[in-house]
Amino acid sequence: MKLAEHFNTFLVDVINLNQTRIDTLKARVDAIVATVEGFDVYSDILIDTTPQGSWAHRTIIKPAGIAGSFDADVVAFVKTHDEWTPADYIDHLYDQFKAHGTYSDKVSRKTRCVTIQYAGEFSIDVVPCIRRTSIWETTEWILNRKDDAEEQANPDGYTEWFLQRNGYVGNNQLIKVVRILKFLRDFKLTFSAKSILLTTLIGERISWFDELGNEFSDTPTALRTVIKRLDAYLQQHPDMPEVVNPKLPSESFTRHWDQDKYANFRACINRYAEWIEDAYVETDRDESIVKWRRIFGDDFANSVVLTKAVSLGETQIDDVSHVTQPPWPVLPAGRIQITATLHSSKEGDFLGTYRSDGPALSLNTWLHFSAKHSFTNGIAIKWQIVNTGWAARVARCLRGGFDHTGSEIWEHTLYRGKHWVECFAVDLNRGVSLGRSGRFYVNIS
């Protein structure tokens, strides 16, 4: 079932950035722009400022986590300064903010921008961009501080391209689908794709022909249409295609991707396309809600109390579709294993040891898990906690993500079923797993 009303609520309550944060962002950006307009030298070369990226495309979403932060980009178009190298545009802007009382403790600089960080809220990247106009053309150039070089760009052209496609489908359905798929990326953590790359892959599936059809009549239908088209495109390309700025073909959006990341993305989109189709065509309301929840989590249709818990229990007890796939490629380079002990309470009396897939434990038992491994420095131990069964599903407490980091964790037996924990030794610098323990099963009666 489409459950369009629940999609609308899910967007408002879970995915969309709320109006208060949008208003705060706009006020902070206005203040930053006014400050730049008053800077020495920059006030003489500044032409205009404009939003860039997700803010310009209206696809910013609520950040993951309770206190998560997000970022917004502002392009500062400037005239050429005859005495500056490309790096000077960023360095001078940074120096001016550093000397300003309001921003001195908030400013930093990156390769192509100066960043103003509002702790716990958001960051704003100010991106200097040279605009050169002749009688033949206007070109724009981002400055690369690291290489001290110019890089041609077309931020306004890209925004116009995306919003044109949003207009083709009507009712901002393309914007909504991009937000939903960005949420899926951040919620599932099963694939990685920069927002500009994901937005381009989605936008390229739209054309003016869509003005004539009804495949974007509501949000779930639009999502189904886009994911089917994207999956079809990816399945036609087993090797990573080049994805470029449609308004500036010399700008590649796949420069940070590789074949492994692409193959994983391709597999994930294929899986989610199947799940979305399954949920969409399901005719039973409760069954459909359960199927949408395996995609988006238990916040989807969270006002609904399912009425078929008993009849669904048998079919769902072994369902692990909510489990996140490990996002790190595995390059084995050592050993890691899990040991477990039983306790009366968290950090309480020792009751004995527990082996994987051991006897069923009673409810309200505490387990202390430890990761024993052969690795030294530079490794983070990431834990995946998985529970299954209808008891956890009805309570909306299914878990399947990577919730903890560290060499040991505590867990509490709350729901009957067969559950497991697994740990991974992750090299965060390289983004790979150097070892995984395998599943440690816990049975609860």
Short mmCIF file of C-alpha atoms in Angstrom, two decimals:
data_model
loop_
_atom_site.label_atom_id
_atom_site.label_comp_id
_atom_site.label_asym_id
_atom_site.label_seq_id
_atom_site.Cartn_x
_atom_site.Cartn_y
_atom_site.Cartn_z
CA MET A 1 0.00 0.00 0.00
CA LYS A 2 1.12 3.52 -0.68
CA LEU A 3 0.26 4.90 2.78
CA ALA A 4 0.82 8.41 1.41
CA GLU A 5 -0.44 10.08 4.57
CA HIS A 6 2.20 8.29 6.64
CA PHE A 7 4.91 9.32 4.18
CA ASN A 8 3.87 12.95 4.60
CA THR A 9 4.03 12.65 8.38
CA PHE A 10 7.35 10.79 8.22
CA LEU A 11 8.87 13.58 6.14
CA VAL A 12 7.67 16.29 8.51
CA ASP A 13 8.48 14.54 11.79
CA VAL A 14 11.62 12.55 10.98
CA ILE A 15 13.35 13.68 7.79
CA ASN A 16 12.77 17.37 7.14
CA LEU A 17 14.77 20.08 8.84
CA ASN A 18 12.31 21.93 11.04
CA GLN A 19 11.43 25.55 10.37
CA THR A 20 13.17 26.84 13.49
CA ARG A 21 16.52 25.46 12.34
CA ILE A 22 15.94 26.77 8.82
CA ASP A 23 15.20 30.24 10.19
CA THR A 24 18.28 30.10 12.42
CA LEU A 25 20.43 29.02 9.48
CA LYS A 26 19.16 31.85 7.30
CA ALA A 27 19.77 34.41 10.04
CA ARG A 28 23.32 33.17 10.58
CA VAL A 29 24.03 33.20 6.84
CA ASP A 30 22.68 36.74 6.50
CA ALA A 31 24.96 37.84 9.34
CA ILE A 32 27.99 36.16 7.77
CA VAL A 33 27.30 37.73 4.37
CA ALA A 34 26.93 41.17 5.96
CA THR A 35 30.25 40.62 7.74
CA VAL A 36 32.03 39.65 4.51
CA GLU A 37 30.61 42.73 2.81
CA GLY A 38 32.35 44.83 5.46
CA PHE A 39 35.77 43.16 5.25
CA ASP A 40 38.70 45.14 3.90
CA VAL A 41 39.57 44.15 0.33
CA TYR A 42 36.76 41.58 0.10
CA SER A 43 34.19 44.36 0.11
CA ASP A 44 35.89 45.72 -3.03
CA ILE A 45 35.87 42.45 -4.98
CA LEU A 46 32.62 40.85 -3.76
CA ILE A 47 30.02 40.56 -6.52
CA ASP A 48 27.26 38.45 -5.00
CA THR A 49 26.52 35.54 -2.66
CA THR A 50 24.25 32.57 -3.25
CA PRO A 51 23.38 29.28 -1.52
CA GLN A 52 25.00 26.15 -2.91
CA GLY A 53 24.48 22.41 -2.55
CA SER A 54 21.69 20.87 -0.48
CA TRP A 55 20.58 24.22 0.88
CA ALA A 56 20.15 25.64 -2.62
CA HIS A 57 18.44 22.44 -3.80
CA ARG A 58 16.17 22.40 -0.70
CA THR A 59 17.26 18.85 0.09
CA ILE A 60 18.87 19.41 3.51
CA ILE A 61 17.60 16.82 5.97
CA LYS A 62 17.56 16.54 9.72
CA PRO A 63 20.98 15.28 10.85
CA ALA A 64 21.37 11.82 12.32
CA GLY A 65 21.37 11.66 16.11
CA ILE A 66 19.72 13.84 18.70
CA ALA A 67 22.46 16.46 18.71
CA GLY A 68 23.62 16.00 15.15
CA SER A 69 24.76 18.91 13.06
CA PHE A 70 24.50 19.66 9.36
CA ASP A 71 26.29 21.97 6.97
CA ALA A 72 25.27 24.57 4.41
CA ASP A 73 27.30 26.16 1.65
CA VAL A 74 27.38 29.79 0.55
CA VAL A 75 29.25 30.80 -2.59
CA ALA A 76 30.89 34.24 -2.53
CA PHE A 77 31.35 35.34 -6.14
CA VAL A 78 34.27 37.73 -6.44
CA LYS A 79 36.19 39.66 -9.07
CA THR A 80 39.80 38.79 -9.76
CA HIS A 81 42.33 40.37 -7.41
CA ASP A 82 45.45 41.09 -9.45
CA GLU A 83 47.88 40.46 -6.59
CA TRP A 84 46.41 37.24 -5.20
CA THR A 85 47.12 33.62 -5.97
CA PRO A 86 44.19 31.15 -5.73
CA ALA A 87 45.13 30.22 -2.15
CA ASP A 88 45.13 33.89 -1.11
CA TYR A 89 41.37 34.20 -1.61
CA ILE A 90 40.76 31.61 1.11
CA ASP A 91 43.61 32.69 3.38
CA HIS A 92 42.60 36.37 3.36
CA LEU A 93 38.98 35.47 4.06
CA TYR A 94 40.07 33.22 6.92
CA ASP A 95 42.31 35.95 8.39
CA GLN A 96 39.45 38.46 8.33
CA PHE A 97 37.09 36.08 10.14
CA LYS A 98 39.84 35.16 12.62
CA ALA A 99 40.28 38.82 13.52
CA HIS A 100 36.54 39.33 13.98
CA GLY A 101 35.25 39.08 17.54
CA THR A 102 32.12 37.13 16.64
CA TYR A 103 33.83 34.46 14.54
CA SER A 104 37.39 34.17 15.86
CA ASP A 105 36.64 30.98 17.82
CA LYS A 106 34.34 29.49 15.17
CA VAL A 107 36.40 29.77 11.99
CA SER A 108 38.59 27.20 10.26
CA ARG A 109 39.68 26.68 6.68
CA LYS A 110 39.55 23.75 4.32
CA THR A 111 40.84 23.15 0.82
CA ARG A 112 38.14 25.15 -0.96
CA CYS A 113 36.34 27.13 1.71
CA VAL A 114 36.32 28.85 5.07
CA THR A 115 34.07 27.16 7.64
CA ILE A 116 32.11 28.81 10.45
CA GLN A 117 31.16 26.16 13.01
CA TYR A 118 28.24 26.62 15.39
CA ALA A 119 28.80 23.79 17.86
CA GLY A 120 25.95 21.31 18.06
CA GLU A 121 23.93 23.15 15.41
CA PHE A 122 25.47 23.41 11.97
CA SER A 123 28.45 24.70 10.03
CA ILE A 124 28.47 27.17 7.17
CA ASP A 125 31.06 26.87 4.42
CA VAL A 126 31.88 30.13 2.66
CA VAL A 127 33.28 29.26 -0.77
CA PRO A 128 35.12 32.01 -2.69
CA CYS A 129 34.48 31.74 -6.43
CA ILE A 130 35.98 33.98 -9.11
CA ARG A 131 33.50 35.10 -11.75
CA ARG A 132 34.96 36.24 -15.05
CA THR A 133 32.71 37.86 -17.64
CA SER A 134 33.56 38.63 -21.24
CA ILE A 135 31.48 39.51 -24.27
CA TRP A 136 31.45 35.81 -25.16
CA GLU A 137 30.82 34.03 -21.87
CA THR A 138 30.82 34.05 -18.08
CA THR A 139 32.93 31.46 -16.27
CA GLU A 140 33.25 30.68 -12.57
CA TRP A 141 36.24 29.24 -10.74
CA ILE A 142 36.47 27.68 -7.28
CA LEU A 143 39.83 28.18 -5.54
CA ASN A 144 41.87 25.19 -4.34
CA ARG A 145 44.03 26.30 -1.44
CA LYS A 146 45.98 23.04 -1.20
CA ASP A 147 47.05 23.04 -4.86
CA ASP A 148 46.99 26.85 -5.18
CA ALA A 149 44.92 26.39 -8.32
CA GLU A 150 41.59 27.33 -9.88
CA GLU A 151 38.89 24.75 -10.66
CA GLN A 152 36.06 25.59 -13.01
CA ALA A 153 32.60 25.32 -11.47
CA ASN A 154 28.98 26.16 -12.22
CA PRO A 155 27.03 26.07 -8.94
CA ASP A 156 24.08 28.16 -10.12
CA GLY A 157 23.82 26.15 -13.34
CA TYR A 158 23.59 22.89 -11.41
CA THR A 159 20.92 24.28 -9.10
CA GLU A 160 18.86 25.43 -12.09
CA TRP A 161 19.22 21.97 -13.66
CA PHE A 162 18.00 20.18 -10.53
CA LEU A 163 15.10 22.53 -9.83
CA GLN A 164 14.02 22.25 -13.47
CA ARG A 165 13.68 18.49 -13.04
CA ASN A 166 11.82 19.01 -9.80
CA GLY A 167 9.41 21.16 -11.80
CA TYR A 168 8.92 18.42 -14.38
CA VAL A 169 7.47 16.02 -11.79
CA GLY A 170 5.50 18.64 -9.84
CA ASN A 171 4.60 19.10 -6.17
CA ASN A 172 8.29 19.04 -5.16
CA GLN A 173 8.23 15.25 -5.40
CA LEU A 174 11.83 15.07 -6.63
CA ILE A 175 13.01 17.12 -3.65
CA LYS A 176 11.09 14.78 -1.34
CA VAL A 177 12.56 11.65 -2.94
CA VAL A 178 16.11 13.02 -2.64
CA ARG A 179 15.48 13.75 1.03
CA ILE A 180 14.10 10.24 1.59
CA LEU A 181 17.06 8.53 -0.10
CA LYS A 182 19.54 10.71 1.80
CA PHE A 183 17.77 9.66 5.00
CA LEU A 184 18.00 6.02 3.90
CA ARG A 185 21.74 6.48 3.35
CA ASP A 186 22.26 8.05 6.77
CA PHE A 187 19.86 5.71 8.62
CA LYS A 188 20.95 2.39 7.13
CA LEU A 189 24.67 3.23 6.80
CA THR A 190 24.90 0.49 4.19
CA PHE A 191 26.26 2.61 1.35
CA SER A 192 28.24 5.80 0.92
CA ALA A 193 27.57 8.45 -1.70
CA LYS A 194 28.16 12.17 -1.40
CA SER A 195 24.96 14.19 -1.58
CA ILE A 196 25.86 15.85 -4.88
CA LEU A 197 26.54 12.45 -6.45
CA LEU A 198 23.33 10.90 -5.11
CA THR A 199 21.30 13.94 -6.18
CA THR A 200 22.74 13.79 -9.70
CA LEU A 201 22.08 10.07 -10.11
CA ILE A 202 18.48 10.66 -9.04
CA GLY A 203 17.97 13.82 -11.11
CA GLU A 204 19.27 12.16 -14.26
CA ARG A 205 16.40 9.69 -14.08
CA ILE A 206 13.93 12.55 -14.73
CA SER A 207 13.04 14.22 -18.05
CA TRP A 208 10.42 16.58 -19.43
CA PHE A 209 8.37 13.53 -20.47
CA ASP A 210 7.45 13.14 -16.80
CA GLU A 211 5.24 16.21 -17.11
CA LEU A 212 2.90 14.04 -19.18
CA GLY A 213 2.61 11.02 -16.88
CA ASN A 214 1.32 10.13 -13.42
CA GLU A 215 4.35 8.30 -12.02
CA PHE A 216 4.93 11.10 -9.48
CA SER A 217 1.34 11.54 -8.31
CA ASP A 218 2.29 11.20 -4.63
CA THR A 219 5.42 10.64 -2.57
CA PRO A 220 5.45 6.82 -2.31
CA THR A 221 4.70 6.55 -6.04
CA ALA A 222 7.48 9.01 -6.82
CA LEU A 223 9.89 7.05 -4.61
CA ARG A 224 8.92 3.80 -6.30
CA THR A 225 9.40 5.35 -9.75
CA VAL A 226 12.81 6.82 -9.00
CA ILE A 227 14.23 3.76 -7.22
CA LYS A 228 13.08 1.49 -10.08
CA ARG A 229 14.68 3.74 -12.68
CA LEU A 230 17.87 4.12 -10.67
CA ASP A 231 18.09 0.37 -10.09
CA ALA A 232 17.56 -0.32 -13.80
CA TYR A 233 20.34 2.12 -14.71
CA LEU A 234 22.76 0.65 -12.17
CA GLN A 235 22.05 -2.92 -13.24
CA GLN A 236 22.96 -1.93 -16.80
CA HIS A 237 26.33 -0.70 -15.54
CA PRO A 238 28.25 -3.33 -13.53
CA ASP A 239 31.35 -1.14 -13.85
CA MET A 240 31.32 2.28 -12.23
CA PRO A 241 30.12 4.91 -14.73
CA GLU A 242 31.46 8.43 -14.78
CA VAL A 243 28.96 10.82 -13.19
CA VAL A 244 29.60 14.46 -14.04
CA ASN A 245 28.04 17.84 -13.45
CA PRO A 246 25.33 17.95 -16.15
CA LYS A 247 26.05 21.66 -16.63
CA LEU A 248 29.85 21.31 -16.59
CA PRO A 249 31.01 17.92 -17.94
CA SER A 250 34.62 18.56 -16.90
CA GLU A 251 33.57 18.31 -13.22
CA SER A 252 33.46 14.70 -12.02
CA PHE A 253 31.30 13.70 -9.07
CA THR A 254 32.76 10.18 -8.87
CA ARG A 255 36.31 11.25 -8.05
CA HIS A 256 35.83 10.10 -4.43
CA TRP A 257 34.21 6.78 -5.40
CA ASP A 258 35.83 3.55 -6.52
CA GLN A 259 34.58 0.27 -7.98
CA ASP A 260 34.09 -1.36 -4.56
CA LYS A 261 31.99 1.53 -3.24
CA TYR A 262 30.00 1.63 -6.46
CA ALA A 263 29.36 -2.13 -6.44
CA ASN A 264 28.11 -1.90 -2.85
CA PHE A 265 25.86 1.06 -3.73
CA ARG A 266 24.52 -0.83 -6.75
CA ALA A 267 23.69 -3.88 -4.61
CA CYS A 268 22.01 -1.78 -1.90
CA ILE A 269 19.82 0.11 -4.37
CA ASN A 270 18.82 -3.20 -5.95
CA ARG A 271 17.81 -4.59 -2.54
CA TYR A 272 15.91 -1.45 -1.51
CA ALA A 273 14.12 -1.33 -4.87
CA GLU A 274 12.80 -4.84 -4.20
CA TRP A 275 11.74 -3.93 -0.66
CA ILE A 276 10.00 -0.74 -1.79
CA GLU A 277 8.13 -2.62 -4.51
CA ASP A 278 7.11 -5.28 -1.99
CA ALA A 279 5.79 -2.69 0.48
CA TYR A 280 4.06 -0.67 -2.24
CA VAL A 281 2.09 -3.55 -3.77
CA GLU A 282 1.19 -5.19 -0.43
CA THR A 283 -2.60 -5.02 -0.03
CA ASP A 284 -2.78 -5.68 3.72
CA ARG A 285 -2.36 -2.47 5.72
CA ASP A 286 -0.47 -3.95 8.68
CA GLU A 287 1.74 -6.07 6.46
CA SER A 288 2.55 -3.00 4.37
CA ILE A 289 3.48 -0.95 7.43
CA VAL A 290 5.81 -3.71 8.61
CA LYS A 291 7.43 -3.80 5.17
CA TRP A 292 7.87 -0.02 5.00
CA ARG A 293 9.35 -0.13 8.49
CA ARG A 294 12.01 -2.62 7.48
CA ILE A 295 13.17 0.06 5.02
CA PHE A 296 12.80 3.19 7.14
CA GLY A 297 12.72 1.96 10.72
CA ASP A 298 10.06 2.03 13.38
CA ASP A 299 9.48 5.79 13.17
CA PHE A 300 7.52 5.18 9.97
CA ALA A 301 3.78 5.22 10.74
CA ASN A 302 4.73 5.36 14.42
CA SER A 303 1.21 6.40 15.43
CA VAL A 304 -0.16 3.06 14.25
CA VAL A 305 -0.62 0.14 16.61
CA LEU A 306 -0.50 -3.02 14.52
CA THR A 307 -3.48 -5.31 15.00
CA LYS A 308 -1.98 -8.50 13.54
CA ALA A 309 0.83 -9.22 15.96
CA VAL A 310 -0.30 -12.78 16.64
CA SER A 311 -0.79 -13.85 13.03
CA LEU A 312 2.37 -12.14 11.86
CA GLY A 313 4.51 -13.52 14.62
CA GLU A 314 5.32 -16.79 12.91
CA THR A 315 6.36 -15.15 9.65
CA GLN A 316 8.44 -12.38 11.17
CA ILE A 317 10.38 -14.16 13.89
CA ASP A 318 13.34 -14.94 11.66
CA ASP A 319 13.11 -11.75 9.60
CA VAL A 320 16.45 -9.92 9.73
CA SER A 321 15.75 -7.46 6.93
CA HIS A 322 16.28 -4.62 9.40
CA VAL A 323 19.92 -5.58 9.92
CA THR A 324 22.47 -3.13 8.55
CA GLN A 325 25.13 -4.56 6.28
CA PRO A 326 28.68 -3.75 7.43
CA PRO A 327 29.78 -0.64 5.53
CA TRP A 328 33.49 -1.52 5.56
CA PRO A 329 35.28 -3.77 3.06
CA VAL A 330 37.00 -6.62 4.93
CA LEU A 331 40.78 -6.98 4.54
CA PRO A 332 41.69 -9.66 7.13
CA ALA A 333 44.87 -8.79 9.00
CA GLY A 334 44.40 -10.27 12.47
CA ARG A 335 42.12 -12.08 14.90
CA ILE A 336 39.17 -10.85 16.94
CA GLN A 337 36.73 -12.87 19.05
CA ILE A 338 34.00 -12.27 21.62
CA THR A 339 33.76 -13.56 25.18
CA ALA A 340 30.73 -13.06 27.43
CA THR A 341 29.91 -13.24 31.13
CA LEU A 342 26.56 -13.17 32.95
CA HIS A 343 25.75 -10.69 35.74
CA SER A 344 22.91 -9.89 38.11
CA SER A 345 22.93 -6.23 37.04
CA LYS A 346 25.09 -3.90 35.01
CA GLU A 347 28.55 -4.24 36.57
CA GLY A 348 26.85 -6.46 39.17
CA ASP A 349 27.61 -9.90 40.63
CA PHE A 350 29.27 -12.44 38.34
CA LEU A 351 26.90 -15.33 37.53
CA GLY A 352 29.03 -17.32 35.09
CA THR A 353 30.24 -17.39 31.53
CA TYR A 354 28.11 -17.69 28.42
CA ARG A 355 29.09 -19.33 25.14
CA SER A 356 27.71 -18.45 21.72
CA ASP A 357 24.33 -20.10 21.06
CA GLY A 358 24.24 -21.32 24.65
CA PRO A 359 21.22 -22.18 26.81
CA ALA A 360 18.26 -19.82 26.70
CA LEU A 361 18.57 -17.00 29.22
CA SER A 362 15.73 -15.58 31.25
CA LEU A 363 14.61 -12.01 30.81
CA ASN A 364 16.38 -9.24 32.74
CA THR A 365 19.81 -10.85 32.65
CA TRP A 366 22.87 -8.70 32.02
CA LEU A 367 25.70 -9.78 29.71
CA HIS A 368 29.17 -8.28 29.55
CA PHE A 369 30.79 -8.74 26.13
CA SER A 370 34.53 -8.28 25.57
CA ALA A 371 36.44 -8.17 22.29
CA LYS A 372 39.76 -10.01 22.39
CA HIS A 373 41.96 -9.13 19.42
CA SER A 374 45.50 -9.04 18.07
CA PHE A 375 45.48 -5.45 16.81
CA THR A 376 47.44 -2.52 18.22
CA ASN A 377 46.93 1.20 17.60
CA GLY A 378 44.67 2.96 15.14
CA ILE A 379 41.82 0.46 15.36
CA ALA A 380 38.25 1.12 16.52
CA ILE A 381 36.15 -1.82 17.71
CA LYS A 382 32.64 -1.41 16.30
CA TRP A 383 29.79 -3.52 17.70
CA GLN A 384 26.68 -4.62 15.86
CA ILE A 385 23.76 -5.58 18.09
CA VAL A 386 20.94 -7.54 16.44
CA ASN A 387 17.65 -8.69 17.89
CA THR A 388 14.88 -10.53 16.10
CA GLY A 389 11.38 -11.78 16.69
CA TRP A 390 7.94 -10.33 16.99
CA ALA A 391 8.31 -9.25 20.64
CA ALA A 392 11.04 -6.78 19.70
CA ARG A 393 9.24 -5.79 16.51
CA VAL A 394 5.94 -4.97 18.24
CA ALA A 395 7.85 -2.97 20.87
CA ARG A 396 9.57 -1.10 18.01
CA CYS A 397 12.89 -2.05 19.49
CA LEU A 398 14.43 -3.99 16.64
CA ARG A 399 18.14 -3.33 16.48
CA GLY A 400 20.57 -4.11 13.72
CA GLY A 401 22.96 -1.20 13.49
CA PHE A 402 26.39 -0.32 14.79
CA ASP A 403 25.54 1.25 18.13
CA HIS A 404 28.72 1.00 20.18
CA THR A 405 32.46 1.55 19.92
CA GLY A 406 35.01 0.16 22.37
CA SER A 407 36.57 -3.05 23.58
CA GLU A 408 33.60 -4.04 25.79
CA ILE A 409 29.86 -3.48 26.07
CA TRP A 410 26.96 -4.32 28.37
CA GLU A 411 23.62 -5.65 27.12
CA HIS A 412 20.33 -6.57 28.81
CA THR A 413 18.00 -9.44 27.85
CA LEU A 414 14.58 -7.93 27.17
CA TYR A 415 12.91 -9.77 24.27
CA ARG A 416 12.41 -13.46 23.61
CA GLY A 417 14.13 -14.79 20.54
CA LYS A 418 17.48 -15.55 18.99
CA HIS A 419 19.74 -12.50 18.92
CA TRP A 420 23.40 -11.89 18.22
CA VAL A 421 26.30 -9.50 18.62
CA GLU A 422 29.30 -9.14 16.35
CA CYS A 423 32.34 -6.90 16.48
CA PHE A 424 34.60 -5.48 13.79
CA ALA A 425 38.14 -4.11 14.01
CA VAL A 426 37.93 -1.00 11.84
CA ASP A 427 40.81 1.07 10.51
CA LEU A 428 39.02 4.43 10.41
CA ASN A 429 41.73 6.12 8.36
CA ARG A 430 41.42 3.59 5.55
CA GLY A 431 37.73 2.83 5.99
CA VAL A 432 38.25 -0.93 6.06
CA SER A 433 37.64 -3.76 8.54
CA LEU A 434 40.78 -5.69 9.41
CA GLY A 435 38.86 -8.42 11.18
CA ARG A 436 35.40 -9.51 12.30
CA SER A 437 34.46 -11.86 15.11
CA GLY A 438 31.57 -13.65 13.51
CA ARG A 439 28.16 -13.81 15.17
CA PHE A 440 27.90 -14.51 18.89
CA TYR A 441 24.36 -15.82 19.41
CA VAL A 442 22.28 -15.17 22.53
CA ASN A 443 19.08 -17.14 23.13
CA ILE A 444 16.39 -15.61 25.33
CA SER A 445 13.36 -17.52 26.62
#
